[in-house]
Coordinates of C-alpha atoms and ligand atoms in Angstrom, one line a residue:
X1 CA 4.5 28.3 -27.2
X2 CA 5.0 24.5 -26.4
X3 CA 3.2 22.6 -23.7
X4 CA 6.3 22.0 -22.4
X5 CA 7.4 25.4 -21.7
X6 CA 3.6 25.4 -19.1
X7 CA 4.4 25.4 -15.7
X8 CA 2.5 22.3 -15.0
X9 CA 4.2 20.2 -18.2
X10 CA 7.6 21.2 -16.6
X11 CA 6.2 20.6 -13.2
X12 CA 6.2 16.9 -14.5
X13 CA 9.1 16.6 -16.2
X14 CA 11.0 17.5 -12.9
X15 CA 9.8 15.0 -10.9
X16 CA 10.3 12.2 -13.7
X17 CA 13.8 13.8 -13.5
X18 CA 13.9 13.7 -10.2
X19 CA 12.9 10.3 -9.5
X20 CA 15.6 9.1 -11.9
X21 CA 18.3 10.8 -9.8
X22 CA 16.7 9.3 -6.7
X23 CA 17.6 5.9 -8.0
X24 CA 13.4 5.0 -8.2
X25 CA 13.2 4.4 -12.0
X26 CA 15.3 1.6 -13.5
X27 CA 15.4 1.0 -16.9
X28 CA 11.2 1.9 -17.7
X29 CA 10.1 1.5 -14.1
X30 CA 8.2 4.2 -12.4
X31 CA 4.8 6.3 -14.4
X32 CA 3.5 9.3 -13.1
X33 CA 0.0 11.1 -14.3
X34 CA -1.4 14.3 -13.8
X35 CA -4.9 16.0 -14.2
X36 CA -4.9 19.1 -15.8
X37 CA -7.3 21.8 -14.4
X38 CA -10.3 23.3 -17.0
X39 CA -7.7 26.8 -17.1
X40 CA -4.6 24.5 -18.4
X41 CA -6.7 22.2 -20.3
X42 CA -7.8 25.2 -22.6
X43 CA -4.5 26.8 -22.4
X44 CA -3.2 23.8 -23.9
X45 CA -6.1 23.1 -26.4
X46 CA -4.0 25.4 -29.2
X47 CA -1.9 22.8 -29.1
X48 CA -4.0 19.4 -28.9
X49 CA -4.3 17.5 -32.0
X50 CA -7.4 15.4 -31.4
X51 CA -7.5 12.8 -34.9
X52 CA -6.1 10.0 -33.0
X53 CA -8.2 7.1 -32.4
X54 CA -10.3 6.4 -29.0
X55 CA -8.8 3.8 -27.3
X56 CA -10.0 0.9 -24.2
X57 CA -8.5 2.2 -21.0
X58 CA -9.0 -1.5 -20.0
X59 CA -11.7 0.2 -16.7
X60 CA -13.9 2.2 -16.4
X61 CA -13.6 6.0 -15.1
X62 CA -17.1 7.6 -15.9
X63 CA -16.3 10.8 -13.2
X64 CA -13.3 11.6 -15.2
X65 CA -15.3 12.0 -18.5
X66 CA -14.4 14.7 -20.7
X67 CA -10.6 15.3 -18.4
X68 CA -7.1 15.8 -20.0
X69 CA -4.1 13.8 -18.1
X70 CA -0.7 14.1 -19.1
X71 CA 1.2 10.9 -18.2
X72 CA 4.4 9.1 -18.9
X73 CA 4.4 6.4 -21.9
X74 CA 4.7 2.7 -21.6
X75 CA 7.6 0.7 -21.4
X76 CA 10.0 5.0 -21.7
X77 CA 12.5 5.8 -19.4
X78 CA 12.4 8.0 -16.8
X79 CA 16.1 8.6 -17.6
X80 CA 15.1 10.1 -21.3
X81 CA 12.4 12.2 -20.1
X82 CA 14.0 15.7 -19.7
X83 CA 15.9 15.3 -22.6
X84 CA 13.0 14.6 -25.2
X85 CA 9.7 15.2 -23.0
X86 CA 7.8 15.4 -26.2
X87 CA 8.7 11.7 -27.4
X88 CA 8.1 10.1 -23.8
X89 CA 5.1 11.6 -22.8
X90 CA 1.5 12.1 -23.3
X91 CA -1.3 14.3 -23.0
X92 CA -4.6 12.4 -23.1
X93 CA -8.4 12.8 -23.1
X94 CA -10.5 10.8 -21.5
X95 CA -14.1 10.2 -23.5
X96 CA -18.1 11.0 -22.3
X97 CA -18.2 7.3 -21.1
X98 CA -15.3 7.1 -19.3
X99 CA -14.0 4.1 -20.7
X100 CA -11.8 5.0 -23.9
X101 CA -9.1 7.9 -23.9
X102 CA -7.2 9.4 -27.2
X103 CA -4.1 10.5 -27.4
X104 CA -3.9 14.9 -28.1
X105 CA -0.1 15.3 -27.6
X106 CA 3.1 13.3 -27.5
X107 CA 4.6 10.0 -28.1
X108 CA 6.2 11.2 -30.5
X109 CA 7.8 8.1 -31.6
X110 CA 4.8 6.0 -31.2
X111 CA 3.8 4.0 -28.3
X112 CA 1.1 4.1 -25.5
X113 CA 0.4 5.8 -22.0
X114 CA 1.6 3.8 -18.9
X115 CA 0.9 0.0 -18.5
X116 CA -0.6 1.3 -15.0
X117 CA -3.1 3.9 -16.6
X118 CA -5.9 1.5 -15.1
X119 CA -4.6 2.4 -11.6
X120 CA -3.6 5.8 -11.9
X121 CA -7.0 6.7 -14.0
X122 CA -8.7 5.1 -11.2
X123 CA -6.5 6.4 -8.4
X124 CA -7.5 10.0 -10.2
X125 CA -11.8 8.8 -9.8
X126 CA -11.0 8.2 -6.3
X127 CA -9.6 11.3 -5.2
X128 CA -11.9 13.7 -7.3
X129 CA -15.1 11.8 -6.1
X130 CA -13.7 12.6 -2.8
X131 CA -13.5 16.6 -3.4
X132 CA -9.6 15.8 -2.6
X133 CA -7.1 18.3 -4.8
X134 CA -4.9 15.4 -5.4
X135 CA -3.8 16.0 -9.3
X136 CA -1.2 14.0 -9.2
X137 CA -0.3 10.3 -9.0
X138 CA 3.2 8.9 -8.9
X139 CA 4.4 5.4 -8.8
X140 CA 8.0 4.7 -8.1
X141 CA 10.3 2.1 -7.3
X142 CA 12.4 2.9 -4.4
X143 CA 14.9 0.2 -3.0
X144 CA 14.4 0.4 0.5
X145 CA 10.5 0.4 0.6
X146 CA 10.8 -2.6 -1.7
X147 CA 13.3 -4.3 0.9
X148 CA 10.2 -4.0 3.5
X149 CA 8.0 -5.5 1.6
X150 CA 9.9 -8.8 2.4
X151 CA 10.3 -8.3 5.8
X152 CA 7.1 -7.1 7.2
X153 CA 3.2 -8.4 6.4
X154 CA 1.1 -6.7 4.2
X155 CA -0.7 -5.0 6.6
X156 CA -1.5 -1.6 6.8
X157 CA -1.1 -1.9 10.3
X158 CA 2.5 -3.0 10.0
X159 CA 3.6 -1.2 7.4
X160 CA 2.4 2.4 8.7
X161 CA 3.5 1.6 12.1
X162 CA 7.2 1.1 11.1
X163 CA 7.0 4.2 8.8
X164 CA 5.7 6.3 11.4
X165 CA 8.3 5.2 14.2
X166 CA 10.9 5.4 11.7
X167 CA 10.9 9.2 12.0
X168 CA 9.1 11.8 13.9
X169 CA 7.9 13.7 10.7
X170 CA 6.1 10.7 9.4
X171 CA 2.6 10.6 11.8
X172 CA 3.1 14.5 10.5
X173 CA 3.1 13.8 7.0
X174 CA 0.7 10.6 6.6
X175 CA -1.6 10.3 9.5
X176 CA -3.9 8.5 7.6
X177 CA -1.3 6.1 7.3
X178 CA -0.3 4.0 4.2
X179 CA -2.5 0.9 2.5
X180 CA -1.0 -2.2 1.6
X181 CA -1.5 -4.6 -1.9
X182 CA -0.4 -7.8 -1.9
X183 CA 1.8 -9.4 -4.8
X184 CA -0.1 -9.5 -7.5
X185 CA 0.0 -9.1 -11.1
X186 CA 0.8 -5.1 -12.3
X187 CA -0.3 -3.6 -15.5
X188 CA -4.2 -4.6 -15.3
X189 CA -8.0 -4.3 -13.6
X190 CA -7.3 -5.9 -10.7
X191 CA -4.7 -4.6 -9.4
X192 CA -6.4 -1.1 -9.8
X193 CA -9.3 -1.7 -8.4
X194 CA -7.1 -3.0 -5.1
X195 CA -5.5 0.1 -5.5
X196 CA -8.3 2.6 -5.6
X197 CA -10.1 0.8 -2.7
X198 CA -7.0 1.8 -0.8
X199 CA -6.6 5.1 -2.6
X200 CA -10.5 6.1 -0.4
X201 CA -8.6 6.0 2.7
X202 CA -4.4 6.7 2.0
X203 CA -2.2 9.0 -0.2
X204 CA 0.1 6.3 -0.4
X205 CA -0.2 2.7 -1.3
X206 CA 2.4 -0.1 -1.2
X207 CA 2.2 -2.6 -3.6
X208 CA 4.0 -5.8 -2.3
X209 CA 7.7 -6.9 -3.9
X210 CA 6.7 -4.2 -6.7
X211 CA 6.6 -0.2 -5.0
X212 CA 4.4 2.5 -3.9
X213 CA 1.9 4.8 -5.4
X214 CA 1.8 7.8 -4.2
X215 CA -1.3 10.9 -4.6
X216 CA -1.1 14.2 -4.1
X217 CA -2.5 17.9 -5.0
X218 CA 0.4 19.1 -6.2
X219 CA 3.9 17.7 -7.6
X220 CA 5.6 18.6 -4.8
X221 CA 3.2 16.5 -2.3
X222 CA 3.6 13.6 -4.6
X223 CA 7.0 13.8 -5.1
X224 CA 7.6 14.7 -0.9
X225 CA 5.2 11.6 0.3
X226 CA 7.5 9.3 -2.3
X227 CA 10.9 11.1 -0.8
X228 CA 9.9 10.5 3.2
X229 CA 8.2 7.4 2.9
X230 CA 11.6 6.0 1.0
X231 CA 13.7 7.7 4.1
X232 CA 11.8 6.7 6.4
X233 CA 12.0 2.3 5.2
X234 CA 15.6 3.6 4.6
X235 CA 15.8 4.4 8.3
X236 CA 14.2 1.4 9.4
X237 CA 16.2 -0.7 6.7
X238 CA 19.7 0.2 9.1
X239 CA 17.9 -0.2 12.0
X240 CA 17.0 -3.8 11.1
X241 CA 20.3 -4.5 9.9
X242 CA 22.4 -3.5 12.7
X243 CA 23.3 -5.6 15.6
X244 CA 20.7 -7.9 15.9
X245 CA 18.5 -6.3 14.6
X246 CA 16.0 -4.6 17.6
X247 CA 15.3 -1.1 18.9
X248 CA 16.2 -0.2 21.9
X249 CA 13.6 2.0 21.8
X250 CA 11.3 3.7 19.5
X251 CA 8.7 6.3 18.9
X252 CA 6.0 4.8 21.7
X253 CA 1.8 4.4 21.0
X254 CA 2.0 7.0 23.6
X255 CA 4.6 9.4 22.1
X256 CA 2.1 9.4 18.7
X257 CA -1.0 9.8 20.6
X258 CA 1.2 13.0 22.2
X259 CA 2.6 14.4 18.8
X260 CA -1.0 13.6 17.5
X261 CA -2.0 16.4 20.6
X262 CA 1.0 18.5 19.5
X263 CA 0.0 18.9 15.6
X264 CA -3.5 18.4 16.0
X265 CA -3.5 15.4 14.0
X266 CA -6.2 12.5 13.1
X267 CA -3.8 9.9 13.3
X268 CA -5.8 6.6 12.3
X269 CA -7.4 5.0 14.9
X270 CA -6.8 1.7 13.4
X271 CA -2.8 2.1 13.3
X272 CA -2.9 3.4 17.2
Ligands
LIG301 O1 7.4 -0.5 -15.9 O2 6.5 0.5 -13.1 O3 4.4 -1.1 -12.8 C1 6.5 0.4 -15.4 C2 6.0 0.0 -14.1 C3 5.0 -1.0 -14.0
LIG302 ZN1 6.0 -0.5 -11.3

């Protein structure tokens, strides 16, 4: 057995796969993390070597004490990922105090987890001192969502509203709506702590100029929120560069408070 023959290792390799076809992961752009569960954790244990040294995660993560995340290595390309999973990924433990992991499988070739592990390792706190599912976090960056970063403000407001008139699926998908970061610096503390304020409230977070994080229980949920929420600032993308620019007419306050009847959904009261 290899752990990448385990239905959750290949679960991630097809979305890093994925997101390369999509045209989200230039060169070493993109990381994506997963938690494993206690059952694939031990599954996978066989297979762990655990002599490497404890490392600073840079934050601190004291819920996720004692958890396993496999998670894509710094500065790797999505592009190589299929083809040598082993090499460009990781398995990695997290330690009692939450603030130093070790590596147990991968990197093959040397190297270290994401540049963003402060943000997806807090991302991951978030959601599991929420009792969310989410196991998965995704960042990506796709063209068009990047494009609307320099049009609209970085408002959650603005942002979700576009997205959510942009197609009729999207109140549907996100009613919680999406949370916006300003520019700022990747790769360190602040920027995940910004993040994981954000991450309380949304499955998705847009970070200014830069991309979007995405959460979700399950690859598929990641990978989906990442594929509608491009479409959808792909929609609005042609919309704003045809003609001059204006709708003619768009998905109303009063259409979403209808559809929000229709699905029986909470639609965010502050995006209404
Ligand atoms: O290069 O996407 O945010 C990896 C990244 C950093
Ligand atoms: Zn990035």
């Amino acid at each position: 057995m290899h752990i990448t023959d385990l239905p959750f290792a290949r679960g991630f390799i097809r979305v890093c796969d994925d997101g390369w076809l999509k045209g989200w992961h230039e060169r070493n752009g993109g990381n994506l993390s997963y938690r494993l569960s206690k059952a694939e954790a031990e599954e996978a244990a066989p297979l762990f070597t655990t002599g490497d040294d404890w490392r600073e995660i840079k934050t601190s993560v004291p819920a996720l004490a004692g958890e396993y995340f496999m998670c894509t290595g710094s500065g790797k390309f999505m592009r190589n990922i299929r083809e040598n999973p082993a090499a460009n990924t990781c398995i990695i433990q997290v330690d009692e105090s939450g603030a130093r992991y070790r590596l147990v499988w991968g990197l093959t070739e040397g190297g270290i987890p994401s540049s963003e592990l402060p943000t997806h390792l807090m991302n991951h706190e978030v959601k599991k001192n929420a009792g969310s599912l989410c196991r998965v976090i995704y960042h990506a960056h796709p063209v068009n969502l990047i494009s609307l970063t320099f049009v609209l403000p970085p408002e959650g407001k603005a942002f979700t509203r576009e997205l959510w008139e942009a197609m009729t699926e999207c109140p549907v998908i996100f009613p919680e709506g999406v949370g916006t970061v300003p520019w700022m610096v990747p790769g360190g503390r602040d920027i995940a702590v910004a993040s994981a304020r954000l991450m309380e409230t949304f499955n998705a977070v847009v970070w200014f100029h830069h991309g979007l994080f995405c959460a979700g229980a399950t690859f598929d949920e990641a990978f989906g929120l990442m594929d509608a929420i491009e479409k959808a600032a792909e929609i609005s993308v042609k919309i704003r560069s045809m003609g001059d620019g204006k709708k003619r007419q768009t998905i109303t306050t009063e259409n979403l408070k209808q559809l929000a009847e229709g699905f029986g959904l909470s639609l965010s009261p502050l995006f209404i």
